[in-house]
Coordinates of C-alpha atoms in Angstrom, one line a residue:
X1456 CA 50.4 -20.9 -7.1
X1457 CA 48.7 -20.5 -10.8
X1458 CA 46.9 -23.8 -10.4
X1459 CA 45.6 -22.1 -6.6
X1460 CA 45.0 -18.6 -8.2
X1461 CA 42.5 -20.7 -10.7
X1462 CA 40.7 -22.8 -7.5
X1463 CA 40.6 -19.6 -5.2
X1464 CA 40.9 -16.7 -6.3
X1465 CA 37.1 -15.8 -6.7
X1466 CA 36.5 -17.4 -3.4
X1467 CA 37.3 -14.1 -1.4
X1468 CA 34.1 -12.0 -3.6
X1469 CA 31.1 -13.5 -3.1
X1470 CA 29.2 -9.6 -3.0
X1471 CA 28.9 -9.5 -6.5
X1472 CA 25.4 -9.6 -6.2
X1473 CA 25.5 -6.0 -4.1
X1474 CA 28.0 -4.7 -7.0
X1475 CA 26.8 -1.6 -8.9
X1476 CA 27.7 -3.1 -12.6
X1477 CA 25.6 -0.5 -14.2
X1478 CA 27.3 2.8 -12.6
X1479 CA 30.9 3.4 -14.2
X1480 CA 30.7 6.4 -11.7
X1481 CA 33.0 5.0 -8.9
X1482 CA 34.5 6.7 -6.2
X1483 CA 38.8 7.0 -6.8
X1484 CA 40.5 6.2 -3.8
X1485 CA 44.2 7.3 -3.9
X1486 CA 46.7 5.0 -2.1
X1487 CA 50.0 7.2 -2.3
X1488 CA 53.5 6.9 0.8
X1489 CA 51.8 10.4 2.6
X1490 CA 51.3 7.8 5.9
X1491 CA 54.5 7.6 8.0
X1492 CA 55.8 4.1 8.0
X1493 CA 54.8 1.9 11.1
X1494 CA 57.6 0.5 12.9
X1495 CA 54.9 -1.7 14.3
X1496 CA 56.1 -5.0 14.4
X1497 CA 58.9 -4.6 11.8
X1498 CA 58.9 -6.6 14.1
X1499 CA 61.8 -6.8 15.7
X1500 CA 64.1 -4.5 14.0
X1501 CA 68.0 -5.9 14.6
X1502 CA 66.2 -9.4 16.0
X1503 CA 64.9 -10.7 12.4
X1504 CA 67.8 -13.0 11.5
X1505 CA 67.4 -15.0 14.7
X1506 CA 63.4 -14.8 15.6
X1507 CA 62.0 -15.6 12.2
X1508 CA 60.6 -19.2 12.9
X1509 CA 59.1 -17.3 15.9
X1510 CA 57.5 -14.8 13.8
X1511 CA 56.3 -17.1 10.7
X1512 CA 54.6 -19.0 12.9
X1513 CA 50.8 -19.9 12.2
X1514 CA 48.9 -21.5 14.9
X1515 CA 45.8 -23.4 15.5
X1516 CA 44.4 -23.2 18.8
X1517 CA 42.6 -26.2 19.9
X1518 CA 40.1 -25.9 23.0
X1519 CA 41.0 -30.1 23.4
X1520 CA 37.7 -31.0 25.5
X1521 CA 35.3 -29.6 22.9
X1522 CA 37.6 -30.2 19.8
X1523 CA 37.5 -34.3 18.5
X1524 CA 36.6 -37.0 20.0
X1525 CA 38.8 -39.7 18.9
X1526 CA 38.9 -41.9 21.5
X1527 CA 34.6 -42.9 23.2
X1528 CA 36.5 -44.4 26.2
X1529 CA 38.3 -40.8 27.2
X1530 CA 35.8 -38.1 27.8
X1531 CA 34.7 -35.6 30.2
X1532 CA 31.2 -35.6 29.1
X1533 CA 30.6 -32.3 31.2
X1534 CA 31.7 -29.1 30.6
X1535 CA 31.1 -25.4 29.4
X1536 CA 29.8 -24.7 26.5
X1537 CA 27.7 -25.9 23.5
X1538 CA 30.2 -28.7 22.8
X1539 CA 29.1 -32.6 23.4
X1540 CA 32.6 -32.3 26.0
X1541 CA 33.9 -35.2 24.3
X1542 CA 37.1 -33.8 22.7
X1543 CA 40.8 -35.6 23.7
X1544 CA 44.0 -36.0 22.6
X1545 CA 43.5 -38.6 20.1
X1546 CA 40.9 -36.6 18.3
X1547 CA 43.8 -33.8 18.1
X1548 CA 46.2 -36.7 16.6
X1549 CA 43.9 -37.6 13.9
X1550 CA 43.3 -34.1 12.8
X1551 CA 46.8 -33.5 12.2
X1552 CA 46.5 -33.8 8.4
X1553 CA 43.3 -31.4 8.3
X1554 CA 45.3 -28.8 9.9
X1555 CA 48.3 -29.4 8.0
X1556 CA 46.4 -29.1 4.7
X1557 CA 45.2 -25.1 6.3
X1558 CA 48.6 -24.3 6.0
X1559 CA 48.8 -23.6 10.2
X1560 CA 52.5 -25.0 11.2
X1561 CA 51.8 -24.8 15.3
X1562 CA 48.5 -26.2 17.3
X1563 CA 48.3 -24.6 20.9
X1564 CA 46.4 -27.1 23.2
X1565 CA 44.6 -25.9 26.2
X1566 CA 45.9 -28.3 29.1
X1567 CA 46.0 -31.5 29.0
X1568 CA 47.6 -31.9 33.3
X1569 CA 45.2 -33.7 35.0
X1570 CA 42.4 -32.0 36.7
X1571 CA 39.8 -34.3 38.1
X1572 CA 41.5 -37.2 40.1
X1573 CA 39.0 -40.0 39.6
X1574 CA 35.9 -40.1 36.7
X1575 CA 33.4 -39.8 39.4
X1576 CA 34.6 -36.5 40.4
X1577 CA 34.8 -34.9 37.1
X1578 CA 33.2 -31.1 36.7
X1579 CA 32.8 -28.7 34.2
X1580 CA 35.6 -26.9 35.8
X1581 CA 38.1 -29.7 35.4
X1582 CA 37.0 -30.0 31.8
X1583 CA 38.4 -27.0 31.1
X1584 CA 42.3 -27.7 32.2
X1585 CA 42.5 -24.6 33.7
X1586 CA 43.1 -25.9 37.0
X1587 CA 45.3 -28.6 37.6
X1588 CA 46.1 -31.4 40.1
X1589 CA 48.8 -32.7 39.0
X1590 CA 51.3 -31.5 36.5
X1591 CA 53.2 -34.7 35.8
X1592 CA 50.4 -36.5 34.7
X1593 CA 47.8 -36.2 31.5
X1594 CA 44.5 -35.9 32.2
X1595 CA 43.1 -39.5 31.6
X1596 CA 39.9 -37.6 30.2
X1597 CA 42.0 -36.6 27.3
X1598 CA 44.7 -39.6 27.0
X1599 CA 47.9 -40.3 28.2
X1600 CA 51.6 -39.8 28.3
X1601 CA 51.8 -42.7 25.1
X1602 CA 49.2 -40.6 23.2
X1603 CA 50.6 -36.9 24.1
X1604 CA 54.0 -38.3 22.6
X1605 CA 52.7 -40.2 19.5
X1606 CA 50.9 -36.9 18.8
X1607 CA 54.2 -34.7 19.1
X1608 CA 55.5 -37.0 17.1
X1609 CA 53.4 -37.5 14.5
X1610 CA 52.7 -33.1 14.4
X1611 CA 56.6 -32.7 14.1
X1612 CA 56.5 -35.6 11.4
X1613 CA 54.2 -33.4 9.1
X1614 CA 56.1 -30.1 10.1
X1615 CA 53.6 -29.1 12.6
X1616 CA 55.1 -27.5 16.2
X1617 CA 53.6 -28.4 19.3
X1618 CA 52.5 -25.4 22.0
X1619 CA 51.0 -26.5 25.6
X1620 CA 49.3 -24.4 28.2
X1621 CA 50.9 -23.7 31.0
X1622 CA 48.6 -22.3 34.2
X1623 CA 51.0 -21.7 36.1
X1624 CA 49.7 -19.0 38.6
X1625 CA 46.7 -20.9 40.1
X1626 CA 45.4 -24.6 40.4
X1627 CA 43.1 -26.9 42.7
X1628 CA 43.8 -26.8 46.2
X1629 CA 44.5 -31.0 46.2
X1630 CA 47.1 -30.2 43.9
X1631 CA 49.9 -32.8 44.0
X1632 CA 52.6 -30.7 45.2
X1633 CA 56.1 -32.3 45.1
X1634 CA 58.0 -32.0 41.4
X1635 CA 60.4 -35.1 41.2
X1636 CA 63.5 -33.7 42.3
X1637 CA 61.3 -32.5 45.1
X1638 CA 60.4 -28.7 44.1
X1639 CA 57.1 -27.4 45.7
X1640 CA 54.7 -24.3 44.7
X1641 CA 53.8 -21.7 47.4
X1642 CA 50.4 -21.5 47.6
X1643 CA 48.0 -18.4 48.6
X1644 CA 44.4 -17.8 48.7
X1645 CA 45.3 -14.0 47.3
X1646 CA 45.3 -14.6 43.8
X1647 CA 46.9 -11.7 41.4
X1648 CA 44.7 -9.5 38.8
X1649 CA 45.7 -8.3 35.8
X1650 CA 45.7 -4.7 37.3
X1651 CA 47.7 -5.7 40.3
X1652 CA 44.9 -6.1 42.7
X1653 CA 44.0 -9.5 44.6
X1654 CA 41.0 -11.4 44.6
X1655 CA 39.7 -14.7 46.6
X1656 CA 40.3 -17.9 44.5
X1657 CA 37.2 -20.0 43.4
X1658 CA 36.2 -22.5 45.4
X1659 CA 38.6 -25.3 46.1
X1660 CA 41.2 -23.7 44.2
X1661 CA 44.6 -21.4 45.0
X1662 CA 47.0 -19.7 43.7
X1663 CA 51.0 -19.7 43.8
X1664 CA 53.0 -17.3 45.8
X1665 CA 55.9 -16.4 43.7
X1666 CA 57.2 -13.7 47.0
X1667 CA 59.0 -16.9 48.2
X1668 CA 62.4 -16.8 47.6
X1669 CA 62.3 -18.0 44.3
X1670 CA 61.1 -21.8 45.3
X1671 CA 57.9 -21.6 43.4
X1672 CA 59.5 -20.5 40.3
X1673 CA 62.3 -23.7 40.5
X1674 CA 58.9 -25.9 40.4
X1675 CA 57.9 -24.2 37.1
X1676 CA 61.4 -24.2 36.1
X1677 CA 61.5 -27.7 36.3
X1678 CA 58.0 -28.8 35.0
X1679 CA 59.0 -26.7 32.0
X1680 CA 62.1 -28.7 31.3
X1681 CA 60.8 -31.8 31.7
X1682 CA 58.3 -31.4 28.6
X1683 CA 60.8 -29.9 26.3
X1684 CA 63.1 -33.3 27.2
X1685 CA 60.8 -35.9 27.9
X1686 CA 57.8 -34.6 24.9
X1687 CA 60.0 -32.1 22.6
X1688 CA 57.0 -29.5 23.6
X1689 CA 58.2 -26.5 21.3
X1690 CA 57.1 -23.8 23.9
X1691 CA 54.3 -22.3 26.4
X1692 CA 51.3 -20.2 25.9
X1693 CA 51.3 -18.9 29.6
X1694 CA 47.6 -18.0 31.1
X1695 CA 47.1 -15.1 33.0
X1696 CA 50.2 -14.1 32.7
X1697 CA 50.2 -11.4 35.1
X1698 CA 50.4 -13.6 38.1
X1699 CA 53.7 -14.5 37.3
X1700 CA 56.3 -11.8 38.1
X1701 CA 58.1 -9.8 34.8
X1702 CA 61.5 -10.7 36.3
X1703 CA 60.2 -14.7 36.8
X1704 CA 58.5 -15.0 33.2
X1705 CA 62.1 -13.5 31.8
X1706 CA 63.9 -16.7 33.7
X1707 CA 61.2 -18.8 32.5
X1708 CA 61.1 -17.6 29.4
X1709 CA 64.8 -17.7 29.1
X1710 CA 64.6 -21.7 30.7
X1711 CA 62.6 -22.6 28.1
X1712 CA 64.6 -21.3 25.1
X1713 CA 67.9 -22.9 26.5
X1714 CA 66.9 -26.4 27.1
X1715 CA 65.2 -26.6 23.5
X1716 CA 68.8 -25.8 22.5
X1717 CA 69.8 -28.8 24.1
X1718 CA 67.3 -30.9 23.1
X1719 CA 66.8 -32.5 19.4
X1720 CA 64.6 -34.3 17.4
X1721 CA 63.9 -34.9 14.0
X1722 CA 62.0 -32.6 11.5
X1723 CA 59.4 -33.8 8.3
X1724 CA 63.0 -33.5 6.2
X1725 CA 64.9 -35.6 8.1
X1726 CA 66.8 -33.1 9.3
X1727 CA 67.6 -33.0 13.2
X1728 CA 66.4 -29.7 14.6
X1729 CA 65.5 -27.8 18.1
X1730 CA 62.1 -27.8 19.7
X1731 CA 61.1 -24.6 18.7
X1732 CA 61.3 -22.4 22.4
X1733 CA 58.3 -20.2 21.8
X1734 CA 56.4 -18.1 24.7
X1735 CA 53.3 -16.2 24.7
X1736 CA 51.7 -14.6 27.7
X1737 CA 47.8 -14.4 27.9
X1738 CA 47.7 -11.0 29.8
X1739 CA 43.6 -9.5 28.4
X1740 CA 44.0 -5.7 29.8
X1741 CA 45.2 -2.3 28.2
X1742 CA 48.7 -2.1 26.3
X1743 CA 50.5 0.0 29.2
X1744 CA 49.4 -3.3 31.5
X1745 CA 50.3 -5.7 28.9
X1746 CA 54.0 -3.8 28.9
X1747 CA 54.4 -3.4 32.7
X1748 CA 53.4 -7.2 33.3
X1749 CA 54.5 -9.2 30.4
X1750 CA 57.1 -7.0 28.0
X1751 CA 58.4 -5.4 30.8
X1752 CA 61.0 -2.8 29.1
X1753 CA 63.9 -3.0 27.1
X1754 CA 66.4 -3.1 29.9
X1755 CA 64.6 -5.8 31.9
X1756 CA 62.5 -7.9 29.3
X1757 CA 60.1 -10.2 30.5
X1758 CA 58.4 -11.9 27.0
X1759 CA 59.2 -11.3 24.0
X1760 CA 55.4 -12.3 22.8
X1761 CA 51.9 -11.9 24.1
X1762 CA 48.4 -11.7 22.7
X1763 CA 47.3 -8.6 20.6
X1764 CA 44.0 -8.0 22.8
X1765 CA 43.9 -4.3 21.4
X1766 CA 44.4 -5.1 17.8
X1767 CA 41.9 -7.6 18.0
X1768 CA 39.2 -5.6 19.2
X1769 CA 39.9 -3.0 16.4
X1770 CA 39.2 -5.2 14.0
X1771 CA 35.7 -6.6 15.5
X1772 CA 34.6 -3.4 16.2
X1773 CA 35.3 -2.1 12.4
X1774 CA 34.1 -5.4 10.7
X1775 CA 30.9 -6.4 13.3
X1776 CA 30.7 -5.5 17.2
X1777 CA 33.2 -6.3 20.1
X1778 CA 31.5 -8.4 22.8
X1779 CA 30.3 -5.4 24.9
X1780 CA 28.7 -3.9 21.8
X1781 CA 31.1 -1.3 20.6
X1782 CA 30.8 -1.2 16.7
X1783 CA 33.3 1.3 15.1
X1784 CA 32.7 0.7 11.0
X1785 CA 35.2 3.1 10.1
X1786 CA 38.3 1.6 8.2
X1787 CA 40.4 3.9 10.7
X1788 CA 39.8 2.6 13.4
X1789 CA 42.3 -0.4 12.6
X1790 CA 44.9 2.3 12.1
X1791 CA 44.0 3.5 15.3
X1792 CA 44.5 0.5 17.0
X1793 CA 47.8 -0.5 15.4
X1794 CA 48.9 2.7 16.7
X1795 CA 48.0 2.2 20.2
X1796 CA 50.8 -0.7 19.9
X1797 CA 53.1 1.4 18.0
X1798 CA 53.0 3.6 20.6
X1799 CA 52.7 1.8 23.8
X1800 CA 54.8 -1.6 23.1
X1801 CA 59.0 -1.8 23.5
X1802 CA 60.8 -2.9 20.4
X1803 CA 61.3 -6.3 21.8
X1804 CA 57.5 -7.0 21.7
X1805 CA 56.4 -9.6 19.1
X1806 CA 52.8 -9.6 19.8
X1807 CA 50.4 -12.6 18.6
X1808 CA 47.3 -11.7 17.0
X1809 CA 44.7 -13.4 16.9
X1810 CA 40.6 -13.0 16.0
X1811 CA 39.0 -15.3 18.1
X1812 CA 39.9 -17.5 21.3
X1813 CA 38.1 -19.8 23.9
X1814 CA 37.2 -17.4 26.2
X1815 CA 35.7 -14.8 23.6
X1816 CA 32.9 -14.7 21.1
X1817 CA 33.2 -16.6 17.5
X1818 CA 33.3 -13.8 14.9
X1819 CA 30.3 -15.7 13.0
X1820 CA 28.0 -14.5 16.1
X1821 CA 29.4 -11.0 16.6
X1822 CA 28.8 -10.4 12.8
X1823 CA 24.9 -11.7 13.5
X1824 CA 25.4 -9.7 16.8
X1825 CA 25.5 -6.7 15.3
X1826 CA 22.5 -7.4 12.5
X1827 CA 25.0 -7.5 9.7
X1828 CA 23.6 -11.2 8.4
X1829 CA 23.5 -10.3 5.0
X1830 CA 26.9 -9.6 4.5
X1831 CA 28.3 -12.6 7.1
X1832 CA 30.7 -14.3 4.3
X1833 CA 32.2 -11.5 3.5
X1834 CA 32.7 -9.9 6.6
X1835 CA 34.2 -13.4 7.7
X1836 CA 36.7 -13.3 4.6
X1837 CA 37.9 -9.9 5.6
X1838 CA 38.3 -10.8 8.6
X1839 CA 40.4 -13.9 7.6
X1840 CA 42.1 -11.8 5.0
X1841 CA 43.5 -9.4 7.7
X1842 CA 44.6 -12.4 9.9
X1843 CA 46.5 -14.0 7.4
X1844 CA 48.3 -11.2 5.5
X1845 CA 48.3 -8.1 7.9
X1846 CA 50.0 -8.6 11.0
X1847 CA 54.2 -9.2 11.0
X1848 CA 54.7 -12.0 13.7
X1849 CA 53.1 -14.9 14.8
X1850 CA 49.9 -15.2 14.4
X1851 CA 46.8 -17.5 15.8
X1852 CA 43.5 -19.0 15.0
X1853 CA 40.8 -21.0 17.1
X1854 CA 39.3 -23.8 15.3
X1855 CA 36.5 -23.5 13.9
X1856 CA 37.4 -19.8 12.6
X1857 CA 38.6 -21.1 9.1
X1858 CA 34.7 -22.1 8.3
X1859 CA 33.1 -19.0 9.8
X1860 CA 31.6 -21.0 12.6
X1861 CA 29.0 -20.0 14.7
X1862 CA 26.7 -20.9 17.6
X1863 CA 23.6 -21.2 16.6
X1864 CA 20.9 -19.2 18.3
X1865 CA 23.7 -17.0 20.1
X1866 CA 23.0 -13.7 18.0
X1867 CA 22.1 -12.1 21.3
X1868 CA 24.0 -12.2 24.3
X1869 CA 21.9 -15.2 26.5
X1870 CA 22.9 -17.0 29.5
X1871 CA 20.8 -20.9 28.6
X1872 CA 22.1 -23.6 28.5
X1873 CA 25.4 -22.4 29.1
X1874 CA 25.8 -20.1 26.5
X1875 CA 27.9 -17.1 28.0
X1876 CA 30.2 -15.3 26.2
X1877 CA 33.4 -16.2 27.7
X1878 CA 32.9 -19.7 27.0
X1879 CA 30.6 -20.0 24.0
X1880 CA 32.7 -20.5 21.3
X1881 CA 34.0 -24.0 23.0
X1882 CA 31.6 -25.7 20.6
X1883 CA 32.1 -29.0 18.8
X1884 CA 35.1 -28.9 16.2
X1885 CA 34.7 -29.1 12.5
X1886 CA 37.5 -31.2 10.2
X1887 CA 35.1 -32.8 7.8
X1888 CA 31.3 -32.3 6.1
X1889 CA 31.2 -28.8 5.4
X1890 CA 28.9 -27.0 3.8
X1891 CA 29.6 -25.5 0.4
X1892 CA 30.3 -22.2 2.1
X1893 CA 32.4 -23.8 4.7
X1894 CA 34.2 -25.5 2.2
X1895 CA 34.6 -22.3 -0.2
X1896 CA 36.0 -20.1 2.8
X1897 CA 38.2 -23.3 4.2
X1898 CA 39.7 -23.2 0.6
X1899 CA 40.3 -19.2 0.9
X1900 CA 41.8 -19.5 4.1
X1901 CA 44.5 -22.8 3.2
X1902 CA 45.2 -20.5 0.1
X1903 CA 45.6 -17.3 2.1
X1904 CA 48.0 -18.9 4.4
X1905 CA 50.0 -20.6 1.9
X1906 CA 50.4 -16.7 1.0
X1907 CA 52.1 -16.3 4.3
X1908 CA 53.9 -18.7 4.7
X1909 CA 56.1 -18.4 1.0
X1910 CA 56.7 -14.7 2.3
X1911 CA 58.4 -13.0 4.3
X1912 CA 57.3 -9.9 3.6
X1913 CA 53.9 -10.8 4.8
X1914 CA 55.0 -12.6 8.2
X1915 CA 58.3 -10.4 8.7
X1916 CA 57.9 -7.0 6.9
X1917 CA 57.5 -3.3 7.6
X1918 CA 54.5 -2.1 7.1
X1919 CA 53.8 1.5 5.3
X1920 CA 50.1 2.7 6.1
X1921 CA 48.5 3.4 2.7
X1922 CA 45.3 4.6 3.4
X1923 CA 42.8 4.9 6.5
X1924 CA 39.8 6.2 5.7
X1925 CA 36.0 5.3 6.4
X1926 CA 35.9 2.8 4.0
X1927 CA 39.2 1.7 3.1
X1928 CA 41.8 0.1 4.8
X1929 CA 45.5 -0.8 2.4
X1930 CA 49.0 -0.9 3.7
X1931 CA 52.6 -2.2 1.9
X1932 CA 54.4 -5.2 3.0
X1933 CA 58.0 -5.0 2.2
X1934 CA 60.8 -7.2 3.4
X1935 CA 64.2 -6.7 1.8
X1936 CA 64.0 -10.6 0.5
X1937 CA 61.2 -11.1 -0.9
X1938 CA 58.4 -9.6 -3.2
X1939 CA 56.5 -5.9 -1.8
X1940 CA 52.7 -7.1 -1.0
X1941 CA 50.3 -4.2 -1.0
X1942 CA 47.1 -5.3 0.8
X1943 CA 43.7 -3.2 0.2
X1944 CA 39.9 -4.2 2.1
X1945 CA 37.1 -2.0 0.8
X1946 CA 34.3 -2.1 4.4
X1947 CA 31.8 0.1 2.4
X1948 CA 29.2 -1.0 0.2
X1949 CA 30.3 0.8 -2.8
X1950 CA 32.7 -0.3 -5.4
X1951 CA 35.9 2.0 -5.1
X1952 CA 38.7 2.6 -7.9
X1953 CA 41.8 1.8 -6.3
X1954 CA 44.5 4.1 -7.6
X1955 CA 48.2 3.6 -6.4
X1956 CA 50.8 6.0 -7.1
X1957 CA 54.0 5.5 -8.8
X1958 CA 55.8 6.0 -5.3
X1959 CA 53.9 3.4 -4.1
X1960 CA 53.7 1.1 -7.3
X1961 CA 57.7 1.5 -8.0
X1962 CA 57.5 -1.6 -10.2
X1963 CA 56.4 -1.7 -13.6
X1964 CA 54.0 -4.7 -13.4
X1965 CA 51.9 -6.5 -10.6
X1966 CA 49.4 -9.6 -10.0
X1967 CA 45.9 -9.4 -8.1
X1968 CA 45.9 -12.7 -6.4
X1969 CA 42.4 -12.9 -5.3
X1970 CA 40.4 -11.8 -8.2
X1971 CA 40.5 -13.6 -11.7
X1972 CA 39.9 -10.0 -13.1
X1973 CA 42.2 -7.8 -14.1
X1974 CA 45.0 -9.8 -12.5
X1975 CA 48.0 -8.2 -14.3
X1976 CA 48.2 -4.8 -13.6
X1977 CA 50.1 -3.2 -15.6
X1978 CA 51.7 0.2 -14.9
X1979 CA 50.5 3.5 -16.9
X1980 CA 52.5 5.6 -18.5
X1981 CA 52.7 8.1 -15.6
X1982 CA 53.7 4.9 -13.6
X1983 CA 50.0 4.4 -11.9
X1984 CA 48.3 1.3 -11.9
X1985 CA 44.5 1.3 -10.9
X1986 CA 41.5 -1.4 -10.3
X1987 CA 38.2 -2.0 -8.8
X1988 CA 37.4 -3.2 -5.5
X1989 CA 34.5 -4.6 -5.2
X1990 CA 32.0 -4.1 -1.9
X1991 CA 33.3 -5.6 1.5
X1992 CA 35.9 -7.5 -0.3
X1993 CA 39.7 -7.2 -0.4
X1994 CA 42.7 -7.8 -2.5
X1995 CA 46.6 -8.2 -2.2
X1996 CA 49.0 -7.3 -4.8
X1997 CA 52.6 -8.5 -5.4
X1998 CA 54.7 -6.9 -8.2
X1999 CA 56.3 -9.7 -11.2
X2000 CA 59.3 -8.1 -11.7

């Protein structure tokens, strides 16, 4: 960690040309326990003991047509999106060790079933794996069953769990439709929305009927089992989630955890272990929706996980713009936000947040979105901060993220060249030839995860609200195991002295991990312990004794 500290640590603070050096005059900002403590995501009260690789996980989400292309003979070569549609499997295999070395321990793939059924027939559509054909077979655009198990193997080799995407509530409408031991999928042309209503499939496509008796869901039962035993597939990230009934994603969900118990293979120790059971529904609406159609409640529980859309858009809207051009730069607004989950989710819910995915807008081009270039950096390393040491429970980031990518030319919201804002962030991926910035906020990232994942205090603790105000945002992170973590962000162009009660500083000596100054803190006499936070910057602190 010292060696790190010396590498990183001034990574995170690249303002220090907007700092005030010559005004002593700062503005005190006291952090003291006044805030009530969130139960939000603390996470999962009695549950901790048995969900913690669930909640300590740390994924990379790769969009696979658009990621690497490591193999010229497998490519789509059409597609949405800036990308040169030339990603595949392969390219995914060799970036194993890139990913590895960001301190991630999960990659999500979009699908891989096959779409198009011949190479003249491929479209843009099929590209994106959202709509399959067949479900036993990999899409020969990406690889094939060989290369899907070399890379499980090799991922769970280097420690590195394997998620796939399963659309299970709509497909193409030549879908092959018999599962081996003969299981078929009721089809429909009245596909589900996320607020219950129906809508007409696109064109040569359909969706599954699951009002049939249960036949559709022993397909999907089935399909599920067979890439936990035949693969060792540690779990599901289900899309659209809603069109699957609460009471059938509880049976799936509870399928999919029971046949990883049954199944083994063997970990980066050598030891023999579980695949990992994980599921996350994809359900992009309000919290009550996300409840009624994923959590369901805490007698009939559907998930235990899904996406943290809300939380998501708090934090866009504080530190740039959300999509649709709500900006909110108020460091409350996050509180606001968590408290919308607090309020609204069951204390089963383990939600997943995330900053960025392929159907929404790279944070790089909402920060030039809302004409806050001159501070990009450092808006991206808050932003990256708050991913990797906020949030209790799993977590997620789409490539690309961990550089501050960005489309360039997309600082306005265009339709050319297929630039639209559910599917321009499916760009080429990144693992090598960064810039110097790149390279300097890949570095920050790697170090901030390796912060995560050594505590559990960041991935699995209560969290007591510190402050809210317009400028600053600082919570505690406490886990009876482990070290307390007190996280601060400062969104205002001012330097602020941060001042934390003894209440709140009960130990007698803690360690700035980001900056190189000041970095022991040591406790006043009255028991308060103060620094400097520099301009659109942040800092977490963990007490030595």
């Amino acid at each position: 960690m010292k060696r790190l500290s010396t590498i990183y640590l001034s990574l995170a603070l690249l303002c220090t040309s907007c700092t005030n050096s010559s005004s002593n005059n700062f503005d005190t900002v006291n952090l003291t326990s006044q805030e009530p403590i969130f139960d939000y995501l603390a996470a999962y009260k009695e549950q901790i003991g048995t969900v913690k690789k669930h909640t300590d996980l740390r994924i990379y989400q790769i969009m696979v047509e658009s990621f690497q292309d490591g193999d010229p003979n497998r490519n789509y070569d059409v597609g949405y999106g800036p990308s040169s549609h030339k990603g595949d499997l392969r390219g995914v295999l060799n970036s194993l060790d890139y990913i590895k070395s960001l301190n991630m321990n999960a990659i999500w793939l979009t699908p891989i079933f096959e779409s198009a059924p011949s190479d003249k027939d491929k479209s843009k559509l099929d590209a994106t794996g959202y709509y399959t054909r067949n479900y036993y077979k990999i899409d020969r655009n990406f690889g094939d069953e060989n290369t899907l198990k070399e890379l499980v193997d090799k991922a769970h080799e280097k420690g590195i769990y394997v998620i796939l995407d399963g659309v299970f509530g709509h497909f193409r409408d030549d879908l092959v439709n018999t599962s081996p031991k003969g299981n078929k999928i009721s089809t429909t042309d009245k596909c589900i929305g996320s607020n219950n209503s129906f809508y007409p499939p696109v064109a040569h496509t359909l969706c599954t009927d699951f009002n049939d008796g249960g036949k559709s869901l022993e397909y999907f039962k089935e399909l599920v089992e067979y890439y936990i035993e035949t693969y060792k597939i540690d779990g599901f990230r289900l899309d659209q989630a809603y069109q699957i009934p609460v009471e059938n994603l509880s049976i799936l969900r509870k399928t999919i955890e029971d046949v990883s118990k049954k199944v083994e293979y063997t970990n980066y120790e050598g030891k023999s272990v579980h695949p990992l059971g994980y599921v996350v529904g994809e359900i992009w609406s309000d919290n009550p929706t996300i409840v009624s159609t994923g959590y369901g409640d805490n007698e009939n529980i559907g998930l235990y996980s899904n996406f943290d859309f809300a939380l998501r858009y708090g934090l866009v809207q504080t530190l740039a713009t959300e999509e649709w051009g709500k900006q909110v730069h108020v460091a409350r607004n996050i509180r606001d936000l968590m408290k919308y989950d607090e309020i609204n989710f069951p204390s089963h819910a383990m939600p997943n947040f995330m900053i960025t995915n392929h159907d929404l807008v790279r944070f790089g081009d909402l920060i030039q979105r809302a004409g806050l270039q001159d501070s990009y950096w450092q808006r991206i390393h808050l932003a990256l901060s708050f991913l990797a040491l906020v949030p209790s429970g799993p977590i997620t980031n789409y490539y690309g993220e961990e550089i501050g990518q960005e489309v360039p030319d997309f600082d306005k919201k265009i339709s050319v060249m297929d630039f639209y804002d559910d599917h321009v962030s499916r760009d080429n991926g990144k693992i090598s030839g960064f810039t110097q910035q790149e390279e300097k906020t890949k570095d920050l990232f790697s170090y901030l995860m390796k912060i995560r994942s050594e505590h559990d205090s960041i991935s699995n603790g209560k969290l007591l609200l510190l402050k809210a105000n317009s400028d600053i945002f600082a919570v505690k992170k406490t886990h009876s195991n482990d070290s307390d973590f007190i996280y601060v962000m400062n969104i205002s162009n001012e330097n602020k002295l941060i001042s934390i009660s003894k209440d709140i500083a009960d130990k007698k000596k803690y360690e700035r991990l980001i900056t190189k100054k000041e970095k022991i803190l040591q406790a006043s006499e009255d028991g308060d312990i103060q620094f400097i936070l520099e301009p659109l910057s942040f800092d977490v602190i963990r007490n030595t004794d």
